[in-house]
Short mmCIF file of C-alpha atoms and ligand atoms in Angstrom, two decimals:
data_model
loop_
_atom_site.label_atom_id
_atom_site.label_comp_id
_atom_site.label_asym_id
_atom_site.label_seq_id
_atom_site.Cartn_x
_atom_site.Cartn_y
_atom_site.Cartn_z
CA MET A 1413 -12.19 13.12 -13.07
CA PRO A 1414 -13.35 13.73 -16.65
CA ASN A 1415 -17.06 13.89 -17.02
CA ASN A 1416 -18.57 14.50 -20.42
CA ASN A 1417 -22.17 13.77 -19.65
CA VAL A 1418 -23.36 16.68 -17.59
CA ALA A 1419 -26.31 18.98 -17.54
CA GLN A 1420 -25.97 22.58 -16.35
CA ALA A 1421 -28.93 23.03 -14.07
CA PRO A 1422 -30.01 23.32 -10.47
CA ILE A 1423 -30.48 19.55 -10.42
CA GLU A 1424 -29.36 17.71 -7.33
CA PRO A 1425 -27.12 14.67 -7.12
CA SER A 1426 -29.38 12.97 -4.59
CA ASN A 1427 -33.09 13.34 -4.00
CA SER A 1428 -33.06 15.15 -0.64
CA ASP A 1429 -30.92 18.16 -1.26
CA SER A 1430 -33.09 21.15 -0.55
CA LEU A 1431 -30.58 22.57 1.91
CA LEU A 1432 -27.78 22.06 -0.54
CA THR A 1433 -29.82 23.74 -3.26
CA ASP A 1434 -30.39 26.76 -1.04
CA ALA A 1435 -26.80 26.95 0.08
CA ARG A 1436 -25.53 26.61 -3.43
CA GLN A 1437 -27.90 29.28 -4.68
CA THR A 1438 -26.78 31.55 -1.87
CA ASN A 1439 -23.25 31.05 -3.02
CA SER A 1440 -24.25 31.64 -6.66
CA LEU A 1441 -22.79 28.37 -7.80
CA THR A 1442 -23.42 26.77 -11.13
CA ILE A 1443 -24.08 23.14 -10.50
CA LYS A 1444 -23.04 20.46 -12.93
CA VAL A 1445 -24.69 17.16 -12.20
CA GLU A 1446 -24.98 14.04 -14.28
CA LYS A 1447 -28.52 13.04 -15.13
CA GLY A 1448 -29.60 9.94 -13.20
CA THR A 1449 -26.15 8.45 -13.18
CA ARG A 1450 -24.72 5.53 -11.28
CA GLY A 1451 -21.14 4.42 -11.35
CA ALA A 1452 -18.11 6.33 -12.59
CA GLY A 1453 -18.46 10.09 -12.91
CA ARG A 1454 -21.39 10.52 -10.56
CA TRP A 1455 -19.61 13.28 -8.60
CA PRO A 1456 -17.93 15.93 -10.76
CA VAL A 1457 -15.01 17.49 -8.89
CA ASP A 1458 -16.61 20.95 -9.07
CA ASP A 1459 -19.63 19.66 -7.16
CA VAL A 1460 -17.44 18.08 -4.51
CA LYS A 1461 -15.51 21.32 -4.20
CA ALA A 1462 -18.83 23.19 -3.90
CA LEU A 1463 -19.69 21.01 -0.90
CA PHE A 1464 -16.37 21.89 0.73
CA ASP A 1465 -17.16 25.58 0.14
CA LEU A 1466 -20.57 25.50 1.89
CA PRO A 1467 -21.04 27.37 5.15
CA PHE A 1468 -19.91 24.99 7.90
CA ASN A 1469 -23.34 24.59 9.53
CA ASP A 1470 -25.03 23.91 6.20
CA LEU A 1471 -22.44 21.29 5.34
CA LEU A 1472 -22.78 19.56 8.70
CA TYR A 1473 -26.58 19.62 8.60
CA LYS A 1474 -26.55 18.11 5.14
CA ALA A 1475 -24.00 15.46 6.11
CA GLN A 1476 -25.89 14.49 9.26
CA SER A 1477 -29.14 14.28 7.25
CA VAL A 1478 -27.55 11.97 4.68
CA HIS A 1479 -26.02 9.96 7.51
CA ARG A 1480 -29.38 9.45 9.22
CA GLU A 1481 -30.98 8.33 5.97
CA ASN A 1482 -28.49 5.49 5.73
CA PHE A 1483 -27.21 4.62 9.21
CA ASP A 1484 -28.10 4.59 12.88
CA PRO A 1485 -26.29 7.80 13.97
CA ASN A 1486 -25.53 6.37 17.41
CA ARG A 1487 -23.58 3.32 16.26
CA LEU A 1488 -19.88 3.10 15.62
CA GLN A 1489 -18.01 0.39 13.77
CA LEU A 1490 -14.78 -0.56 15.60
CA SER A 1491 -11.76 -1.88 13.69
CA SER A 1492 -8.50 -2.92 15.36
CA LEU A 1493 -5.14 -2.76 13.62
CA LEU A 1494 -2.05 -4.91 13.91
CA SER A 1495 1.25 -4.39 12.12
CA ILE A 1496 2.15 -7.95 11.15
CA LYS A 1497 5.35 -6.94 9.33
CA THR A 1498 6.99 -3.70 10.34
CA GLY A 1499 9.41 -1.32 8.61
CA ALA A 1500 12.14 -1.79 5.98
CA CYS A 1501 9.67 -0.99 3.21
CA PRO A 1502 11.23 -0.22 -0.20
CA GLU A 1503 8.61 2.43 -1.06
CA ASP A 1504 9.16 6.16 -0.55
CA CYS A 1505 5.77 7.37 0.78
CA LYS A 1506 6.81 10.66 2.37
CA TYR A 1507 4.40 10.36 5.29
CA CYS A 1508 5.39 6.88 6.34
CA PRO A 1509 7.63 5.88 9.24
CA GLN A 1510 8.03 2.41 7.72
CA SER A 1511 9.92 3.42 4.59
CA ALA A 1512 13.53 2.18 4.67
CA ARG A 1513 14.57 5.53 3.16
CA TYR A 1514 13.88 7.61 6.26
CA LYS A 1515 15.60 7.46 9.65
CA THR A 1516 12.68 7.25 12.03
CA GLY A 1517 14.25 4.97 14.65
CA LEU A 1518 11.60 2.36 14.00
CA GLU A 1519 12.38 -1.20 15.03
CA VAL A 1520 12.09 -3.49 12.03
CA GLU A 1521 10.09 -6.69 12.58
CA ARG A 1522 9.71 -9.66 10.25
CA LEU A 1523 6.37 -11.20 9.42
CA MET A 1524 4.74 -12.36 12.66
CA ARG A 1525 3.84 -15.96 13.32
CA VAL A 1526 0.21 -16.92 12.84
CA GLU A 1527 -0.22 -17.80 16.55
CA SER A 1528 0.90 -14.32 17.63
CA ILE A 1529 -1.42 -12.65 15.11
CA VAL A 1530 -4.36 -14.72 16.35
CA GLN A 1531 -3.54 -13.89 19.95
CA ALA A 1532 -3.69 -10.16 19.14
CA ALA A 1533 -7.00 -10.71 17.33
CA LYS A 1534 -8.46 -12.43 20.42
CA LYS A 1535 -7.51 -9.41 22.52
CA ALA A 1536 -9.09 -7.05 19.98
CA LYS A 1537 -12.29 -9.09 20.07
CA ALA A 1538 -12.33 -9.15 23.87
CA ASN A 1539 -12.06 -5.34 23.81
CA GLY A 1540 -15.10 -5.13 21.54
CA ALA A 1541 -13.66 -4.77 18.04
CA ALA A 1542 -15.72 -6.18 15.18
CA ARG A 1543 -13.02 -6.10 12.50
CA PHE A 1544 -9.34 -6.99 12.65
CA CYS A 1545 -7.01 -5.41 10.11
CA MET A 1546 -3.55 -6.80 9.44
CA GLY A 1547 -1.03 -4.38 7.93
CA ALA A 1548 2.32 -5.17 6.33
CA ALA A 1549 5.07 -2.83 5.16
CA TRP A 1550 5.37 -4.36 1.71
CA ARG A 1551 5.31 -2.93 -1.79
CA SER A 1552 3.38 -6.10 -2.64
CA PRO A 1553 3.27 -9.51 -0.94
CA LYS A 1554 5.48 -12.45 -1.95
CA ASP A 1555 3.70 -15.77 -2.46
CA ALA A 1556 5.26 -17.47 0.61
CA ASP A 1557 4.29 -14.51 2.81
CA LEU A 1558 0.81 -14.46 1.38
CA GLN A 1559 0.28 -18.07 2.47
CA VAL A 1560 1.08 -17.10 6.07
CA VAL A 1561 -1.32 -14.15 5.91
CA GLU A 1562 -4.02 -16.41 4.46
CA GLU A 1563 -3.68 -18.86 7.34
CA ALA A 1564 -3.92 -15.94 9.76
CA VAL A 1565 -7.05 -14.72 7.94
CA ARG A 1566 -8.68 -18.16 8.25
CA GLN A 1567 -7.98 -18.36 11.98
CA VAL A 1568 -8.98 -14.76 12.74
CA LYS A 1569 -12.24 -15.29 10.86
CA ASP A 1570 -12.88 -18.40 12.93
CA LEU A 1571 -12.89 -16.18 16.01
CA GLY A 1572 -15.99 -14.48 14.59
CA LEU A 1573 -14.20 -11.29 13.54
CA GLU A 1574 -14.41 -9.56 10.18
CA THR A 1575 -11.04 -9.64 8.50
CA CYS A 1576 -9.16 -6.89 6.68
CA ALA A 1577 -5.61 -6.74 5.32
CA THR A 1578 -3.40 -4.05 3.84
CA LEU A 1579 -0.37 -5.59 2.18
CA GLY A 1580 0.44 -3.24 -0.70
CA MET A 1581 -0.25 -3.84 -4.38
CA LEU A 1582 -2.10 -7.02 -5.39
CA ASN A 1583 -2.58 -8.72 -8.73
CA ALA A 1584 -5.84 -10.47 -9.59
CA GLN A 1585 -4.56 -13.88 -8.57
CA GLN A 1586 -3.40 -12.68 -5.16
CA ALA A 1587 -6.73 -10.95 -4.61
CA ALA A 1588 -8.56 -14.18 -5.48
CA SER A 1589 -6.50 -16.28 -3.11
CA LEU A 1590 -7.04 -13.82 -0.24
CA ARG A 1591 -10.76 -13.92 -0.96
CA ASP A 1592 -10.67 -17.72 -0.93
CA ALA A 1593 -8.98 -17.60 2.50
CA GLY A 1594 -11.99 -15.61 3.71
CA LEU A 1595 -10.65 -12.05 3.67
CA ASP A 1596 -13.62 -9.68 3.96
CA TYR A 1597 -11.95 -6.32 3.21
CA TYR A 1598 -8.78 -5.15 1.51
CA ASN A 1599 -7.41 -1.73 2.45
CA HIS A 1600 -5.51 0.21 -0.18
CA ASN A 1601 -5.70 3.99 -0.06
CA LEU A 1602 -5.63 6.47 -2.92
CA ASP A 1603 -4.05 8.75 -0.31
CA THR A 1604 -4.58 12.12 -2.10
CA SER A 1605 -5.41 13.69 -5.47
CA GLU A 1606 -3.65 12.30 -8.54
CA SER A 1607 -1.62 15.49 -9.02
CA TYR A 1608 -0.52 15.87 -5.37
CA TYR A 1609 0.25 12.14 -5.23
CA LYS A 1610 3.35 12.74 -7.35
CA GLU A 1611 4.70 15.03 -4.61
CA VAL A 1612 4.26 12.33 -2.00
CA ILE A 1613 5.12 8.98 -3.61
CA THR A 1614 7.31 8.25 -6.61
CA THR A 1615 7.81 4.48 -6.38
CA ARG A 1616 4.32 3.50 -7.54
CA THR A 1617 1.70 5.34 -9.56
CA TYR A 1618 -1.86 6.39 -8.88
CA GLN A 1619 -2.87 4.00 -11.65
CA ASP A 1620 -1.12 1.14 -9.80
CA ARG A 1621 -3.38 1.89 -6.86
CA LEU A 1622 -6.50 2.00 -9.00
CA ASP A 1623 -5.47 -1.32 -10.56
CA THR A 1624 -5.15 -2.98 -7.15
CA LEU A 1625 -8.59 -1.67 -6.18
CA ALA A 1626 -9.99 -3.06 -9.45
CA HIS A 1627 -8.51 -6.50 -8.70
CA VAL A 1628 -9.98 -6.48 -5.19
CA ARG A 1629 -13.38 -5.37 -6.46
CA GLY A 1630 -13.14 -7.80 -9.36
CA VAL A 1631 -12.93 -10.85 -7.10
CA GLY A 1632 -15.86 -9.63 -5.01
CA MET A 1633 -13.99 -8.50 -1.90
CA ASN A 1634 -15.05 -5.38 -0.05
CA VAL A 1635 -12.86 -2.36 -0.73
CA CYS A 1636 -11.50 -0.17 2.04
CA SER A 1637 -9.96 2.92 0.47
CA GLY A 1638 -9.49 6.48 1.61
CA GLY A 1639 -6.68 8.93 2.08
CA ILE A 1640 -4.56 11.16 4.24
CA VAL A 1641 -5.14 14.86 4.72
CA GLY A 1642 -2.83 17.38 6.35
CA MET A 1643 0.05 16.59 4.01
CA GLY A 1644 0.22 20.16 2.69
CA GLU A 1645 -2.34 19.52 -0.05
CA SER A 1646 -4.96 22.09 -1.09
CA ARG A 1647 -8.75 21.96 -0.69
CA GLN A 1648 -8.90 21.23 -4.41
CA ASP A 1649 -6.70 18.15 -3.82
CA ARG A 1650 -9.00 16.99 -1.04
CA ALA A 1651 -12.02 17.48 -3.32
CA GLU A 1652 -10.29 15.48 -6.08
CA LEU A 1653 -9.43 12.66 -3.66
CA ILE A 1654 -13.04 12.40 -2.48
CA ALA A 1655 -14.36 12.60 -6.06
CA ASN A 1656 -11.97 9.85 -7.17
CA LEU A 1657 -13.20 7.60 -4.35
CA ALA A 1658 -16.88 8.38 -4.89
CA ASN A 1659 -16.53 7.88 -8.65
CA LEU A 1660 -14.99 4.41 -8.48
CA PRO A 1661 -17.22 1.89 -10.28
CA GLU A 1662 -18.57 1.14 -6.80
CA PRO A 1663 -17.76 3.48 -3.89
CA PRO A 1664 -15.49 1.75 -1.34
CA GLN A 1665 -17.45 0.01 1.40
CA SER A 1666 -15.10 1.61 3.95
CA VAL A 1667 -13.45 5.01 3.57
CA PRO A 1668 -10.67 5.77 6.07
CA ILE A 1669 -9.90 9.47 6.41
CA ASN A 1670 -6.50 9.77 8.06
CA ASN A 1671 -5.13 13.00 9.50
CA LEU A 1672 -1.38 12.86 8.95
CA VAL A 1673 0.48 11.56 11.99
CA GLN A 1674 3.72 13.47 11.78
CA VAL A 1675 6.68 11.23 12.47
CA LYS A 1676 10.17 12.60 13.08
CA GLY A 1677 12.52 11.63 10.26
CA THR A 1678 9.83 11.46 7.57
CA PRO A 1679 9.86 14.22 4.93
CA LEU A 1680 6.35 15.33 5.95
CA ASP A 1681 7.26 15.89 9.57
CA GLU A 1682 6.58 19.51 10.56
CA VAL A 1683 4.32 20.27 7.60
CA GLU A 1684 1.66 22.86 8.53
CA PRO A 1685 -1.13 20.90 10.29
CA LEU A 1686 -4.59 20.97 8.72
CA ASP A 1687 -7.17 23.26 10.30
CA ASP A 1688 -9.60 21.20 12.42
CA PHE A 1689 -12.66 22.52 10.62
CA GLU A 1690 -11.18 21.52 7.27
CA PHE A 1691 -10.71 17.99 8.59
CA ILE A 1692 -14.36 17.88 9.72
CA ARG A 1693 -15.43 19.24 6.32
CA THR A 1694 -13.52 16.40 4.64
CA ILE A 1695 -15.43 13.84 6.71
CA ALA A 1696 -18.74 15.56 5.89
CA VAL A 1697 -18.03 15.65 2.16
CA ALA A 1698 -17.05 11.96 2.20
CA ARG A 1699 -20.33 11.16 3.97
CA ILE A 1700 -22.47 13.11 1.47
CA THR A 1701 -20.75 11.74 -1.63
CA MET A 1702 -20.58 8.13 -0.36
CA PRO A 1703 -23.83 7.90 1.60
CA THR A 1704 -23.82 4.14 2.24
CA SER A 1705 -20.08 3.72 2.93
CA TYR A 1706 -18.60 3.51 6.38
CA VAL A 1707 -16.50 6.65 6.83
CA ARG A 1708 -13.68 6.00 9.29
CA LEU A 1709 -12.17 8.67 11.50
CA SER A 1710 -8.75 7.06 11.23
CA ALA A 1711 -5.16 8.05 12.03
CA GLY A 1712 -4.65 11.26 13.98
CA ARG A 1713 -7.54 10.64 16.37
CA GLU A 1714 -5.29 10.47 19.45
CA ALA A 1715 -4.44 14.14 18.98
CA MET A 1716 -8.12 15.16 18.68
CA ASN A 1717 -10.09 16.27 21.72
CA ASP A 1718 -13.53 14.85 22.49
CA GLN A 1719 -15.39 17.80 20.98
CA MET A 1720 -13.50 17.46 17.70
CA GLN A 1721 -14.29 13.75 17.54
CA ALA A 1722 -17.95 14.44 18.36
CA LEU A 1723 -18.11 16.90 15.44
CA CYS A 1724 -16.57 14.26 13.17
CA PHE A 1725 -19.33 11.83 14.23
CA MET A 1726 -21.88 14.58 13.62
CA ALA A 1727 -20.34 15.02 10.15
CA GLY A 1728 -20.99 11.34 9.42
CA ALA A 1729 -17.95 9.39 10.60
CA ASN A 1730 -19.23 6.03 11.83
CA SER A 1731 -16.11 3.95 12.24
CA VAL A 1732 -12.82 4.31 14.12
CA PHE A 1733 -9.59 2.46 14.62
CA TYR A 1734 -9.93 1.06 18.10
CA GLY A 1735 -7.09 -0.19 20.29
CA GLU A 1736 -3.91 1.22 21.78
CA ALA A 1737 -1.93 1.25 18.52
CA LEU A 1738 -2.38 2.02 14.85
CA LEU A 1739 0.47 0.32 12.96
CA THR A 1740 3.62 1.88 14.40
CA THR A 1741 2.16 4.90 16.22
CA SER A 1742 -0.18 5.14 19.17
CA ASN A 1743 -3.94 5.54 19.09
CA ALA A 1744 -6.58 6.84 21.50
CA SER A 1745 -6.86 4.48 24.47
CA VAL A 1746 -9.62 1.90 24.73
CA GLU A 1747 -10.63 3.30 28.15
CA HIS A 1748 -10.93 6.81 26.79
CA ASP A 1749 -12.90 5.62 23.76
CA ARG A 1750 -15.32 3.76 26.00
CA GLU A 1751 -15.83 6.88 28.13
CA LEU A 1752 -16.34 9.05 25.06
CA MET A 1753 -18.86 6.66 23.55
CA ALA A 1754 -20.75 6.54 26.87
CA LYS A 1755 -20.78 10.35 27.07
CA LEU A 1756 -22.15 10.60 23.53
CA GLY A 1757 -24.61 7.70 23.88
CA ILE A 1758 -22.89 5.81 21.08
CA ASP A 1759 -22.83 2.01 20.99
CA ALA A 1760 -20.32 -0.23 19.26
CA GLU A 1761 -21.64 -2.06 16.24
CA SER A 1762 -21.22 -5.77 16.65
CA VAL A 1763 -20.06 -8.01 13.85
CA ASN A 1764 -22.71 -9.18 11.35
CA GLU A 1765 -25.04 -6.41 12.43
CA PRO A 1766 -26.88 -4.88 9.49
CA ALA A 1767 -26.32 -1.13 9.01
N1 SAM B 361 2.34 -1.01 2.73
C1 SAM B 361 0.99 -1.10 2.41
C2 SAM B 361 0.54 0.04 1.52
O1 SAM B 361 1.07 1.16 1.66
O2 SAM B 361 -0.35 -0.16 0.71
C3 SAM B 361 0.06 -1.20 3.61
C4 SAM B 361 0.40 -0.45 4.87
S1 SAM B 361 0.39 1.34 4.77
C5 SAM B 361 1.15 1.81 6.27
C6 SAM B 361 -1.35 1.73 4.97
C7 SAM B 361 -1.76 3.16 4.92
O3 SAM B 361 -1.44 3.81 6.13
C8 SAM B 361 -1.14 4.05 3.88
O4 SAM B 361 -1.71 3.92 2.62
C9 SAM B 361 -1.44 5.44 4.43
O5 SAM B 361 -2.66 5.90 3.91
C10 SAM B 361 -1.55 5.20 5.95
N2 SAM B 361 -0.47 5.88 6.68
C11 SAM B 361 0.82 5.52 6.72
N3 SAM B 361 1.54 6.38 7.47
C12 SAM B 361 0.67 7.32 7.91
C13 SAM B 361 0.82 8.47 8.72
N4 SAM B 361 1.99 8.86 9.20
N5 SAM B 361 -0.29 9.20 9.00
C14 SAM B 361 -1.48 8.83 8.49
N6 SAM B 361 -1.68 7.75 7.72
C15 SAM B 361 -0.61 7.01 7.43
C1 DTB B 362 -5.54 3.42 7.03
O1 DTB B 362 -6.14 4.12 6.18
N1 DTB B 362 -4.94 3.90 8.11
C2 DTB B 362 -4.32 2.84 8.86
C3 DTB B 362 -4.75 1.57 8.08
N2 DTB B 362 -5.42 2.11 6.95
C4 DTB B 362 -3.78 0.55 7.75
C5 DTB B 362 -2.87 3.05 9.07
C6 DTB B 362 -2.52 4.33 9.78
C7 DTB B 362 -1.05 4.36 10.01
C8 DTB B 362 -0.61 5.51 10.84
C9 DTB B 362 0.86 5.52 11.06
C10 DTB B 362 1.39 4.32 11.76
O2 DTB B 362 0.86 3.95 12.87
O3 DTB B 362 2.37 3.74 11.29
FE1 SF4 B 363 5.65 1.11 2.58
FE2 SF4 B 363 3.01 1.24 2.86
FE3 SF4 B 363 4.64 2.86 4.27
FE4 SF4 B 363 4.36 3.28 1.68
S1 SF4 B 363 2.72 3.43 3.23
S2 SF4 B 363 6.30 3.23 2.81
S3 SF4 B 363 4.13 1.17 0.93
S4 SF4 B 363 4.49 0.66 4.43
#
């Protein structure tokens, strides 16, 4: 992201960075940091990249320190997902099993009825989820469909759950009417860096995504926005993604970091998987650059062993998708998650609980 207001000095972006200072000096890095900034441009890409380049233990120590300054490290926010409209999507996102362009064998399902959505939300609540996220395979919602989603939002909220939806691009009016229905969060990911994005999606632009986020933010809804790693992108791309998120006028309240779930038939199936340590680094860098945001260890968790997940929590992840399914692919089981949380002494955060 362009940043014209920088000072070249060993100044730190936050006020508790002695470890970072040392590590950066060890690595002979020149640090460019804005003076006392807030808002756009607070994290130059070079600084984000410098975090990625730290020795692993230094990065994790720093991330865990930032985490503890802002959150209870033994609490996890649990969000459950439901695909309320599945497949037959006109977009060409190369990672996605729901695009109509790829033969993935997915069963297409029309928009669910409100009663069925609410039933799934009740189950999620009974299992201990605090937030219920409804996902639809749309480029953007049609007005008639939006009315159904809004009724579902009202009824899910009445159950005492936080509500989230991911329905594709929104204009300002659609964002306002979802807010009026009581939607707490809107999920719309930047997915990757602006330059790598063009390799992954051609049917909508990076700017379209930023515009949707601006509409959501503009009506006062909470923003959930993150990305996918393991799509064959470089470390530089990951650093640019994190910088773009951290430099939004307000960092997203929730930041999902997805590890690509490879689905047969999609163009990104069989891409070289990301090294585990690089995934953990991405979580740590998100935590340091967005200290008060919830960082969600998102898709790809089912394939991670317990030790890998524990390191992600150590790196500052404090939210997961919880429940047997993501949208169209499977997730870690509720039983296993409960066992893991018990082993690690981690409690679920209940709804309305302050961070
Ligand atoms: N259609 C809407 C949209 O794209 O904005 C909402 C649903 S879409 C499935 C939500 C997000 O899921 C995508 O932005 C992407 O980040 C993530 N996603 C989709 N397929 C994935 C996969 N195979 N692995 C990891 N994340 C994936
Ligand atoms: C997000 O960042 N990840 C979730 C949620 N937001 C909607 C979706 C993951 C989808 C994984 C592939 C699937 O199950 O279809
Ligand atoms: Fe459609 Fe969303 Fe999948 Fe892209 S990520 S193909 S917009 S469902």
